[in-house]
Amino acid sequence: MPFNILVLTCVTYVALLFLVAFVAERRAGIGRARWLRSPAVYTLSLSVYCTAWTFYGAVGYAARSGLEFLTIYLGPTLVFIGWWWVLRKLVRIGRKQRVTSIADLISSRFGKSNLLGVIVTLLSVVAMTPYIALQLQSVTQSFGVFASGTPEGWALPNRDATAIWVAAGLALFSILFGTRKLDAKEQHHGVVTAIAVEAVVKLVALLAVGGFVVWGLADGPSDIFRRITESPISDWELQPDRWFGLMFVSAAAVISLPRMFHVMVVEGGDESHLGRASWAFPAYLMLMSLFIVPIAVVGLERMPSSANPDMFVLTLPLQEGQGALAMLAFLGGFSSATSMVIVEAIALATMVSNHVVMPVWLRLRPDVAMTGDVRGVVLMARRVSIIAILALGYGYYRMSGGSTALASIGLIAFVGAAQVLPAMLGGIFWRGASRFGAGLGLLMGLIVWAYTLFLPSFGDDGVIPAHVFALGPFGIGWLRPQALFGVSGMDPLVHAIVWSMVLNASAFALGSIFSFPGPVERMQGAAFVNVFDEDQTGPQGWARGKAEPETLLMMAGRILGEEPALGFFEAEARRQGKAGFLPDATPEFVELLERRLAGSVGAATAHAMISQIVGRAAVTVEELMAVANETAQIMEYSARLEAQQDELTRTARQLREANEKLTQLSIQKDAFLSQISHELRTPMTSIRAFSEILTEGDLPPGMVAQYGRIIHDEAIRLTRLLDDLLDLSVLENGTVQLNLGLANIQTLLDKALAAAGSTKPERVFTIIRDLPSENLFVRTDADRLLQVFINLISNARKYCDSDSPELKITVRQRAGRVSVDFIDNGKGIPKESQAIIFEKFARLSDQSRAGGAGLGLAICREVMANLGGSVSYLPGQGGAAFRATLPLRLDRKLA
Amino acid sequence: MARRVPLFLKRRSYRRRRLRDAARLLPVFGAFFFLLPVLWSPGESPAPDTASDGLYLFVVWFLLILAAAALAPGLDGGADDDGTEP
């Protein structure tokens, strides 16, 4: 097949993937992506487990070691059909804690420790580099097959150049769809959809080749069965240690490989999808491995003995002249490699940016959380990380020379990834797991894995000198890399698995047992282990009230983007029952915000950034107790009771106050009733007495006139009293007719002062006024307002007990309202009476001095209410002070 | 406030809980059957048995998938995670 057509097909296929990813991203952007989040897509995205190692390497593996390759798929099958044990919990924790990567999970669980995040990141990058190199190698090899195996006879231009082009293309794709936005949930619809498409392609391709082999080259299943028995593959013997060890390691890897964790927990994160995948993903694996042995058997039969069994999937159809089928197989292998590299690069880049770049950057420029463009930095860090990771993979490929069998590289990576397992499982099932233990276990695992498996994979004298293999470092025999503690004769891989896992898990367990976790750690531990307790109200680590919501909003805006941050804050404010954009910085809110930020930059970084604003997380002894045992619920209950009790106390106090006021009023009303009868009775008595005298006749005309005047005066007094009472009832019912017009305050005050002068005319008052400020026109009922002014001035004249009485009148205008203050220099009104002076019949001093019925201020209050204003007592003015407030323009509607 | 878990459950909740037990047991059975070849294979068998071993593994695999598929629909959607509903 001409090279140009091959390249053209590749480019077309990649363009198609770009298109699929682009469309998916667009549809997700407009919220029409429900099918993107279906269980089917979820299951297909999980198939990044099947890399080029499966597609090409499994056949080679089967050709070399028979059925052993199946262990790599049986282990994950067990994990998935047992999803109720581990996966369900992982996914739930991932969703609740907004975990962004496996390093983030570990770091978040163990007290948001960034050191652990760094260790896991380092481990992952080191372990995955050869794995990425393996993908580049397989793609390059598959190009090479087309190059050499065709009659047209073109030579592959340059092996390294091919690999570098592939690496660059993959980096571009990952950057375009993996780091376009900094999503709070770290989901990339475009990537997931493209991977689902690739999953279908690789399955179809492998099944097509398998079908061709079974029914095209052989004579159906029974013939294949016979050929398997006759082929050299049957000489294979099952090695129990490898069988068990590989199954274990692949089961561990399927949850702890960064890319698997990414698609399973970070991108997916729905338990119902997981339920479907629990059988669909094993089914996918089974279909993928169904034809591996037949292809290997027929390949061994038909291909020359020099042929690389890793490439049988491709070379077999090619040799049989099935160009189209070979092309399909090529695309299948291409898909396997690319999807793995893309997801792995994104997952690793997320780790590197969140756990290495961001903390360093925040350390160097602590003020940056508030001022800098954090989003830009995070995205740039991820892009650079993707490029760096692919460069590492390419470098490894160049260094190793692409000679090693695919399977062995993959297994080294699996064992490396599995080192996270003890800390992860311990973290989600054991509250006692501590940061110290996890760190110790991870480091131990990393070291043992590197020493016994990873470094030896470079060969004798590669990194470790040959004499160390034979005699141990410095001649210490029990430290030989492939015979630790003198246990020699083991399969090197099983040896590495056993020792790394045993030492790792023991260090983890012992470290946890002999250390004491910090407060945040214990809280996170409880939150992770008890993730299924729905009503769990985790105690908050943030002290109350130290953070300004505005500062938090600014920081959130730098990470989440302005609009999403504003939306989030507004929603939270509404939830707290507040208007506007700024919720109170309650511990709950800060916790929620931290979790949200953690979805973008990882738990440790988010914690560090919030700490800069809120101050250190303060955990009180009481909160620790809440973590330590089940008293949390009781405490919460008692807190609730306390709150209720507080409320009851408040209500009771209000009731008591109301009651006091009522009692006082009732007493006053009784007093008033006797007073009013007295008031009515006094004039009535004199009217009766004088009218009796008049009816007797025989009086001089002067006396008659005098008595008549007395009667008349008394009648007027009676009428005024009754008028007041009537007036009050009209005002209170709101049925008063207002006569609206323009009135000048100054004129009104002049009139009022003149009219009130008749009250105690013997007292000389000094009136202090500011005439210019009084020159205000208001639209109101002038007569009623005048009535109020007269009343207030008269009161001052009546009650001010100063020797040189003064009355200060101040007029102010503010925001469409006018206030007039009347302040005298007397004793004022005692505090306890201020509440009742505006009540009807209220009277403070003894009635002889007052000479009124106690209705004046009550009428004033009602008048002002009818004028749309109010009258109130101003405390603390050095004397009795009243403020009448009214609108500048009174609308008729209000009147 | 200790949650009260009644002593006996309704028939439906009871069945759901046993379904979960089955889901937890399934991988244990799977592991047993997948490891079974270890017991018979290392022995010097007179005839090569790779083909029949493979067949055996695929049959077990297939049955496990069927069992998981049968269990899965009953497992999710259960609102009560630890079976608190009476």
PDB file of N, CA and C in Angstrom, chain A residues 751-785:
ATOM      1  N   LYS A 751     -46.783  81.020  62.588  1.00  0.00           N
ATOM      2  CA  LYS A 751     -48.175  80.959  63.057  1.00  0.00           C
ATOM      3  C   LYS A 751     -48.246  80.144  64.341  1.00  0.00           C
ATOM      4  N   ALA A 752     -47.533  78.988  64.321  1.00  0.00           N
ATOM      5  CA  ALA A 752     -47.625  78.093  65.458  1.00  0.00           C
ATOM      6  C   ALA A 752     -47.084  78.766  66.715  1.00  0.00           C
ATOM      7  N   LEU A 753     -45.956  79.489  66.567  1.00  0.00           N
ATOM      8  CA  LEU A 753     -45.369  80.152  67.731  1.00  0.00           C
ATOM      9  C   LEU A 753     -46.325  81.214  68.272  1.00  0.00           C
ATOM     10  N   ALA A 754     -46.961  81.946  67.353  1.00  0.00           N
ATOM     11  CA  ALA A 754     -47.900  82.980  67.778  1.00  0.00           C
ATOM     12  C   ALA A 754     -49.072  82.364  68.512  1.00  0.00           C
ATOM     13  N   ALA A 755     -49.617  81.251  67.949  1.00  0.00           N
ATOM     14  CA  ALA A 755     -50.799  80.629  68.535  1.00  0.00           C
ATOM     15  C   ALA A 755     -50.469  79.997  69.885  1.00  0.00           C
ATOM     16  N   ALA A 756     -49.250  79.372  69.960  1.00  0.00           N
ATOM     17  CA  ALA A 756     -48.908  78.691  71.193  1.00  0.00           C
ATOM     18  C   ALA A 756     -48.529  79.680  72.282  1.00  0.00           C
ATOM     19  N   GLY A 757     -48.286  80.942  71.900  1.00  0.00           N
ATOM     20  CA  GLY A 757     -47.911  81.941  72.886  1.00  0.00           C
ATOM     21  C   GLY A 757     -48.971  82.130  73.953  1.00  0.00           C
ATOM     22  N   SER A 758     -50.237  81.758  73.625  1.00  0.00           N
ATOM     23  CA  SER A 758     -51.313  81.938  74.596  1.00  0.00           C
ATOM     24  C   SER A 758     -51.204  80.913  75.730  1.00  0.00           C
ATOM     25  N   THR A 759     -50.444  79.803  75.480  1.00  0.00           N
ATOM     26  CA  THR A 759     -50.264  78.837  76.545  1.00  0.00           C
ATOM     27  C   THR A 759     -49.231  79.379  77.522  1.00  0.00           C
ATOM     28  N   LYS A 760     -49.579  79.472  78.748  1.00  0.00           N
ATOM     29  CA  LYS A 760     -48.714  80.022  79.800  1.00  0.00           C
ATOM     30  C   LYS A 760     -48.023  81.281  79.318  1.00  0.00           C
ATOM     31  N   PRO A 761     -48.777  82.283  79.004  1.00  0.00           N
ATOM     32  CA  PRO A 761     -48.187  83.484  78.412  1.00  0.00           C
ATOM     33  C   PRO A 761     -47.185  84.139  79.346  1.00  0.00           C
ATOM     34  N   GLU A 762     -47.242  83.798  80.645  1.00  0.00           N
ATOM     35  CA  GLU A 762     -46.340  84.475  81.579  1.00  0.00           C
ATOM     36  C   GLU A 762     -44.896  84.015  81.405  1.00  0.00           C
ATOM     37  N   ARG A 763     -44.674  82.841  80.759  1.00  0.00           N
ATOM     38  CA  ARG A 763     -43.300  82.350  80.621  1.00  0.00           C
ATOM     39  C   ARG A 763     -42.661  82.949  79.380  1.00  0.00           C
ATOM     40  N   VAL A 764     -41.450  83.410  79.548  1.00  0.00           N
ATOM     41  CA  VAL A 764     -40.742  83.996  78.405  1.00  0.00           C
ATOM     42  C   VAL A 764     -39.764  82.950  77.836  1.00  0.00           C
ATOM     43  N   PHE A 765     -39.998  82.547  76.609  1.00  0.00           N
ATOM     44  CA  PHE A 765     -39.161  81.530  75.972  1.00  0.00           C
ATOM     45  C   PHE A 765     -38.164  82.168  75.030  1.00  0.00           C
ATOM     46  N   THR A 766     -36.952  81.660  75.031  1.00  0.00           N
ATOM     47  CA  THR A 766     -36.015  82.053  73.981  1.00  0.00           C
ATOM     48  C   THR A 766     -36.189  81.053  72.834  1.00  0.00           C
ATOM     49  N   ILE A 767     -36.517  81.573  71.675  1.00  0.00           N
ATOM     50  CA  ILE A 767     -36.721  80.686  70.524  1.00  0.00           C
ATOM     51  C   ILE A 767     -35.475  80.754  69.634  1.00  0.00           C
ATOM     52  N   ILE A 768     -34.868  79.592  69.381  1.00  0.00           N
ATOM     53  CA  ILE A 768     -33.694  79.572  68.501  1.00  0.00           C
ATOM     54  C   ILE A 768     -34.109  78.956  67.175  1.00  0.00           C
ATOM     55  N   ARG A 769     -34.000  79.749  66.119  1.00  0.00           N
ATOM     56  CA  ARG A 769     -34.407  79.233  64.811  1.00  0.00           C
ATOM     57  C   ARG A 769     -33.353  79.571  63.766  1.00  0.00           C
ATOM     58  N   ASP A 770     -33.360  78.845  62.685  1.00  0.00           N
ATOM     59  CA  ASP A 770     -32.483  79.166  61.558  1.00  0.00           C
ATOM     60  C   ASP A 770     -33.388  79.457  60.384  1.00  0.00           C
ATOM     61  N   LEU A 771     -33.679  80.710  60.184  1.00  0.00           N
ATOM     62  CA  LEU A 771     -34.733  81.074  59.233  1.00  0.00           C
ATOM     63  C   LEU A 771     -34.489  80.595  57.801  1.00  0.00           C
ATOM     64  N   PRO A 772     -33.258  80.782  57.263  1.00  0.00           N
ATOM     65  CA  PRO A 772     -33.091  80.357  55.850  1.00  0.00           C
ATOM     66  C   PRO A 772     -33.425  78.886  55.637  1.00  0.00           C
ATOM     67  N   SER A 773     -33.042  78.048  56.607  1.00  0.00           N
ATOM     68  CA  SER A 773     -33.274  76.621  56.374  1.00  0.00           C
ATOM     69  C   SER A 773     -34.760  76.295  56.467  1.00  0.00           C
ATOM     70  N   GLU A 774     -35.541  77.183  57.081  1.00  0.00           N
ATOM     71  CA  GLU A 774     -36.970  76.887  57.224  1.00  0.00           C
ATOM     72  C   GLU A 774     -37.758  77.237  55.983  1.00  0.00           C
ATOM     73  N   ASN A 775     -37.101  77.963  55.100  1.00  0.00           N
ATOM     74  CA  ASN A 775     -37.843  78.456  53.927  1.00  0.00           C
ATOM     75  C   ASN A 775     -38.044  77.321  52.919  1.00  0.00           C
ATOM     76  N   LEU A 776     -38.958  76.446  53.261  1.00  0.00           N
ATOM     77  CA  LEU A 776     -39.182  75.243  52.454  1.00  0.00           C
ATOM     78  C   LEU A 776     -40.664  75.153  52.135  1.00  0.00           C
ATOM     79  N   PHE A 777     -40.946  74.804  50.904  1.00  0.00           N
ATOM     80  CA  PHE A 777     -42.360  74.603  50.577  1.00  0.00           C
ATOM     81  C   PHE A 777     -42.658  73.113  50.570  1.00  0.00           C
ATOM     82  N   VAL A 778     -43.673  72.721  51.286  1.00  0.00           N
ATOM     83  CA  VAL A 778     -44.063  71.311  51.249  1.00  0.00           C
ATOM     84  C   VAL A 778     -45.498  71.227  50.781  1.00  0.00           C
ATOM     85  N   ARG A 779     -45.774  70.086  50.156  1.00  0.00           N
ATOM     86  CA  ARG A 779     -47.149  69.889  49.718  1.00  0.00           C
ATOM     87  C   ARG A 779     -47.803  68.964  50.737  1.00  0.00           C
ATOM     88  N   THR A 780     -48.712  69.547  51.524  1.00  0.00           N
ATOM     89  CA  THR A 780     -49.299  68.765  52.604  1.00  0.00           C
ATOM     90  C   THR A 780     -50.573  69.468  53.070  1.00  0.00           C
ATOM     91  N   ASP A 781     -51.168  68.984  54.142  1.00  0.00           N
ATOM     92  CA  ASP A 781     -52.323  69.671  54.704  1.00  0.00           C
ATOM     93  C   ASP A 781     -51.818  70.668  55.738  1.00  0.00           C
ATOM     94  N   ALA A 782     -51.821  71.963  55.393  1.00  0.00           N
ATOM     95  CA  ALA A 782     -51.174  72.979  56.213  1.00  0.00           C
ATOM     96  C   ALA A 782     -51.823  73.086  57.586  1.00  0.00           C
ATOM     97  N   ASP A 783     -53.161  73.001  57.639  1.00  0.00           N
ATOM     98  CA  ASP A 783     -53.855  73.196  58.922  1.00  0.00           C
ATOM     99  C   ASP A 783     -53.491  72.091  59.902  1.00  0.00           C
ATOM    100  N   ARG A 784     -53.452  70.855  59.376  1.00  0.00           N
ATOM    101  CA  ARG A 784     -53.141  69.718  60.243  1.00  0.00           C
ATOM    102  C   ARG A 784     -51.717  69.808  60.766  1.00  0.00           C
ATOM    103  N   LEU A 785     -50.809  70.197  59.845  1.00  0.00           N
ATOM    104  CA  LEU A 785     -49.411  70.294  60.236  1.00  0.00           C
ATOM    105  C   LEU A 785     -49.247  71.380  61.298  1.00  0.00           C
TER     106      LEU A 785
END
